[in-house]
Phi, psi and omega in degrees: 000156179300149177235148177295148177290148177290140180276167178214162177252147177076208181272130178272124179290131179235038183274353180242136179299145175290160178298153177284161176285159182303126181194162173279147176277107185288348182271336181265346178055042174228180184270013179294135178258126177255161173090179180222168181284332178278082191221006183273103184220151168257137173251119183244118180249126181237146170293174178306125182287141183288152175285327180267111184267014183289309188227008183277110175236148179239148172293152182238130175247127178251127184241121172256118182293155174279187177134357175059034181061020180245322184208164176118164179199162179267031185293151179294334179292335178264317186233058183292158188268355192311305184300313183292321179295327177295342180247023177055047176243134174277130179248131175240120174247156186241132174256115183213000000 
């Protein structure tokens, strides 16, 4: 059954990708299962935030990876933010 997430104090570091969801590794062609069930996360990448919060807004792109509910993840190694951040776009990827 589901369990509540553990709480934390202060700012939670999100510099490391969350684990992938439970799935077979389609690249190794074996029955090994990778990932864990605690895998539902949003990855939000922002350009440097402005000091003046009066009128600075950025476009937001939300990316849901493909994989047909069989494989895939919203990891930065696959869908990294570098190009979009260079163009002042906020990128949100979903790990599900």
